[in-house]
PDB file of C-alpha atoms in Angstrom:
ATOM      1  CA  UNK A   1      49.988 -28.333  33.996  1.00 55.00           C
ATOM      2  CA  UNK A   2      51.327 -30.446  31.120  1.00 56.00           C
ATOM      3  CA  UNK A   3      53.738 -28.931  28.612  1.00 56.00           C
ATOM      4  CA  UNK A   4      54.741 -30.242  25.199  1.00 53.00           C
ATOM      5  CA  UNK A   5      54.936 -28.992  21.654  1.00 47.00           C
ATOM      6  CA  UNK A   6      53.346 -30.854  18.792  1.00 47.00           C
ATOM      7  CA  UNK A   7      55.232 -30.637  15.538  1.00 48.00           C
ATOM      8  CA  UNK A   8      53.230 -29.645  12.502  1.00 46.00           C
ATOM      9  CA  UNK A   9      52.422 -32.348   9.996  1.00 49.00           C
ATOM     10  CA  UNK A  10      54.116 -32.420   6.613  1.00 46.00           C
ATOM     11  CA  UNK A  11      51.911 -32.064   3.574  1.00 53.00           C
ATOM     12  CA  UNK A  12      50.967 -35.489   2.126  1.00 51.00           C
ATOM     13  CA  UNK A  13      53.545 -36.653  -0.376  1.00 52.00           C
ATOM     14  CA  UNK A  14      56.124 -34.141   0.897  1.00 57.00           C
ATOM     15  CA  UNK A  15      59.128 -35.163   2.982  1.00 64.00           C
ATOM     16  CA  UNK A  16      61.619 -33.322   5.088  1.00 67.00           C
ATOM     17  CA  UNK A  17      65.091 -32.885   3.612  1.00 72.00           C
ATOM     18  CA  UNK A  18      67.035 -34.265   6.581  1.00 67.00           C
ATOM     19  CA  UNK A  19      70.357 -33.567   4.892  1.00 73.00           C
ATOM     20  CA  UNK A  20      69.661 -29.827   4.866  1.00 73.00           C
ATOM     21  CA  UNK A  21      70.978 -28.003   7.949  1.00 73.00           C
ATOM     22  CA  UNK A  22      67.733 -26.025   8.387  1.00 73.00           C
ATOM     23  CA  UNK A  23      65.533 -29.130   8.502  1.00 75.00           C
ATOM     24  CA  UNK A  24      63.313 -29.334  11.610  1.00 78.00           C
ATOM     25  CA  UNK A  25      63.359 -33.142  11.486  1.00 80.00           C
ATOM     26  CA  UNK A  26      67.143 -33.063  11.612  1.00 78.00           C
ATOM     27  CA  UNK A  27      67.001 -31.124  14.890  1.00 79.00           C
ATOM     28  CA  UNK A  28      64.688 -33.764  16.380  1.00 82.00           C
ATOM     29  CA  UNK A  29      66.992 -36.579  15.230  1.00 80.00           C
ATOM     30  CA  UNK A  30      69.952 -34.742  16.765  1.00 78.00           C
ATOM     31  CA  UNK A  31      68.124 -34.456  20.104  1.00 83.00           C
ATOM     32  CA  UNK A  32      66.978 -38.091  20.085  1.00 84.00           C
ATOM     33  CA  UNK A  33      70.413 -39.439  19.205  1.00 76.00           C
ATOM     34  CA  UNK A  34      72.348 -37.112  21.488  1.00 83.00           C
ATOM     35  CA  UNK A  35      74.497 -38.678  24.182  1.00 87.00           C
ATOM     36  CA  UNK A  36      71.672 -38.469  26.746  1.00 95.00           C
ATOM     37  CA  UNK A  37      68.534 -38.264  24.580  1.00 94.00           C
ATOM     38  CA  UNK A  38      68.543 -41.983  23.852  1.00 93.00           C
ATOM     39  CA  UNK A  39      68.833 -42.843  27.551  1.00 94.00           C
ATOM     40  CA  UNK A  40      66.018 -40.479  28.543  1.00 96.00           C
ATOM     41  CA  UNK A  41      63.681 -42.056  25.980  1.00 95.00           C
ATOM     42  CA  UNK A  42      64.640 -45.591  27.051  1.00 93.00           C
ATOM     43  CA  UNK A  43      64.242 -44.712  30.743  1.00 94.00           C
ATOM     44  CA  UNK A  44      60.742 -43.358  30.142  1.00 96.00           C
ATOM     45  CA  UNK A  45      59.615 -46.308  27.993  1.00 92.00           C
ATOM     46  CA  UNK A  46      57.734 -48.097  30.784  1.00 91.00           C
ATOM     47  CA  UNK A  47      56.333 -45.285  32.905  1.00 94.00           C
ATOM     48  CA  UNK A  48      56.571 -41.626  33.734  1.00 97.00           C
ATOM     49  CA  UNK A  49      59.246 -40.530  36.207  1.00 97.00           C
ATOM     50  CA  UNK A  50      59.939 -37.548  38.380  1.00 97.00           C
ATOM     51  CA  UNK A  51      63.112 -35.567  37.660  1.00 96.00           C
ATOM     52  CA  UNK A  52      65.136 -37.124  40.489  1.00 95.00           C
ATOM     53  CA  UNK A  53      63.992 -40.657  39.542  1.00 96.00           C
ATOM     54  CA  UNK A  54      65.083 -40.045  35.980  1.00 96.00           C
ATOM     55  CA  UNK A  55      68.438 -38.675  37.140  1.00 95.00           C
ATOM     56  CA  UNK A  56      69.005 -41.762  39.312  1.00 96.00           C
ATOM     57  CA  UNK A  57      68.029 -44.135  36.502  1.00 95.00           C
ATOM     58  CA  UNK A  58      70.658 -42.715  34.108  1.00 96.00           C
ATOM     59  CA  UNK A  59      74.055 -43.104  35.713  1.00 95.00           C
ATOM     60  CA  UNK A  60      76.616 -40.476  34.770  1.00 96.00           C
ATOM     61  CA  UNK A  61      74.235 -37.699  33.739  1.00 96.00           C
ATOM     62  CA  UNK A  62      74.486 -34.362  35.526  1.00 96.00           C
ATOM     63  CA  UNK A  63      71.424 -32.403  36.596  1.00 96.00           C
ATOM     64  CA  UNK A  64      72.356 -29.702  34.089  1.00 97.00           C
ATOM     65  CA  UNK A  65      72.589 -32.134  31.162  1.00 97.00           C
ATOM     66  CA  UNK A  66      69.381 -33.897  32.165  1.00 97.00           C
ATOM     67  CA  UNK A  67      67.549 -30.565  32.351  1.00 97.00           C
ATOM     68  CA  UNK A  68      68.902 -29.498  28.931  1.00 97.00           C
ATOM     69  CA  UNK A  69      68.059 -32.840  27.339  1.00 96.00           C
ATOM     70  CA  UNK A  70      64.546 -32.858  28.780  1.00 97.00           C
ATOM     71  CA  UNK A  71      63.968 -29.264  27.665  1.00 96.00           C
ATOM     72  CA  UNK A  72      64.885 -30.181  24.068  1.00 94.00           C
ATOM     73  CA  UNK A  73      62.776 -33.364  24.064  1.00 96.00           C
ATOM     74  CA  UNK A  74      59.763 -31.504  25.499  1.00 97.00           C
ATOM     75  CA  UNK A  75      60.175 -28.787  22.876  1.00 95.00           C
ATOM     76  CA  UNK A  76      60.315 -31.458  20.151  1.00 93.00           C
ATOM     77  CA  UNK A  77      57.052 -32.980  21.404  1.00 95.00           C
ATOM     78  CA  UNK A  78      58.643 -36.315  22.384  1.00 95.00           C
ATOM     79  CA  UNK A  79      58.301 -35.872  26.143  1.00 97.00           C
ATOM     80  CA  UNK A  80      55.575 -34.247  28.224  1.00 98.00           C
ATOM     81  CA  UNK A  81      56.281 -32.351  31.429  1.00 97.00           C
ATOM     82  CA  UNK A  82      53.834 -31.979  34.306  1.00 97.00           C
ATOM     83  CA  UNK A  83      54.443 -29.586  37.200  1.00 96.00           C
ATOM     84  CA  UNK A  84      52.510 -30.054  40.434  1.00 94.00           C
ATOM     85  CA  UNK A  85      52.237 -26.747  42.309  1.00 92.00           C
ATOM     86  CA  UNK A  86      53.723 -27.933  45.584  1.00 92.00           C
ATOM     87  CA  UNK A  87      56.662 -26.614  47.580  1.00 91.00           C
ATOM     88  CA  UNK A  88      59.076 -27.577  46.141  1.00 89.00           C
ATOM     89  CA  UNK A  89      57.351 -28.223  42.777  1.00 90.00           C
ATOM     90  CA  UNK A  90      57.110 -31.870  41.740  1.00 93.00           C
ATOM     91  CA  UNK A  91      57.989 -32.275  38.081  1.00 95.00           C
ATOM     92  CA  UNK A  92      57.102 -35.481  36.248  1.00 97.00           C
ATOM     93  CA  UNK A  93      58.106 -36.490  32.717  1.00 98.00           C
ATOM     94  CA  UNK A  94      56.692 -39.097  30.353  1.00 98.00           C
ATOM     95  CA  UNK A  95      56.627 -40.008  26.696  1.00 97.00           C
ATOM     96  CA  UNK A  96      54.079 -38.511  24.346  1.00 97.00           C
ATOM     97  CA  UNK A  97      52.589 -40.693  21.622  1.00 96.00           C
ATOM     98  CA  UNK A  98      55.264 -39.300  19.289  1.00 95.00           C
ATOM     99  CA  UNK A  99      57.946 -40.106  21.884  1.00 95.00           C
ATOM    100  CA  UNK A 100      56.705 -43.678  22.266  1.00 95.00           C
ATOM    101  CA  UNK A 101      56.685 -44.071  18.482  1.00 95.00           C
ATOM    102  CA  UNK A 102      60.258 -42.755  18.160  1.00 93.00           C
ATOM    103  CA  UNK A 103      61.502 -44.551  21.285  1.00 91.00           C
ATOM    104  CA  UNK A 104      60.202 -47.998  20.310  1.00 91.00           C
ATOM    105  CA  UNK A 105      62.963 -48.780  17.784  1.00 90.00           C
ATOM    106  CA  UNK A 106      65.565 -47.428  20.230  1.00 88.00           C
ATOM    107  CA  UNK A 107      64.254 -49.777  22.902  1.00 87.00           C
ATOM    108  CA  UNK A 108      64.308 -52.675  20.443  1.00 89.00           C
ATOM    109  CA  UNK A 109      67.897 -51.814  19.490  1.00 89.00           C
ATOM    110  CA  UNK A 110      68.915 -51.624  23.154  1.00 86.00           C
ATOM    111  CA  UNK A 111      67.196 -54.971  23.871  1.00 88.00           C
ATOM    112  CA  UNK A 112      68.863 -56.647  20.877  1.00 90.00           C
ATOM    113  CA  UNK A 113      72.292 -55.419  21.927  1.00 90.00           C
ATOM    114  CA  UNK A 114      71.889 -56.545  25.540  1.00 88.00           C
ATOM    115  CA  UNK A 115      70.607 -59.984  24.457  1.00 89.00           C
ATOM    116  CA  UNK A 116      73.699 -60.501  22.282  1.00 87.00           C
ATOM    117  CA  UNK A 117      76.251 -59.540  24.908  1.00 85.00           C
ATOM    118  CA  UNK A 118      77.689 -62.328  26.949  1.00 71.00           C
ATOM    119  CA  UNK A 119      77.233 -62.108  30.755  1.00 70.00           C
ATOM    120  CA  UNK A 120      80.929 -61.238  31.152  1.00 67.00           C
ATOM    121  CA  UNK A 121      80.380 -58.129  28.932  1.00 57.00           C
ATOM    122  CA  UNK A 122      77.610 -56.800  31.171  1.00 58.00           C
ATOM    123  CA  UNK A 123      78.558 -53.718  33.087  1.00 57.00           C
TER     124      UNK A 123
END
């Protein structure tokens, strides 16, 4: 079973008012640019991952924060979630087309930053 919410399209010629506190697009931007949202999107850029693989790929994130971040990104339609009915359930996450589209510039930014750092700056 795959879960994910698709956001409705804006009427042609109409834009969201991202500076208004009730703007849906603003909520999505907040989730993407949250402390962990960026790292989830970058971690999923190459392939889908199970929950524990994702947790291990992002050092410093707690299970609680990962679960909250994934829940928000799934609700925004950026990440899909697939549950295999096994015991215990196997849950896999991946990027939707919307998530890949949003994550691409983040990945490019991350790649540009890491290319510019000297080897002594690497952590």
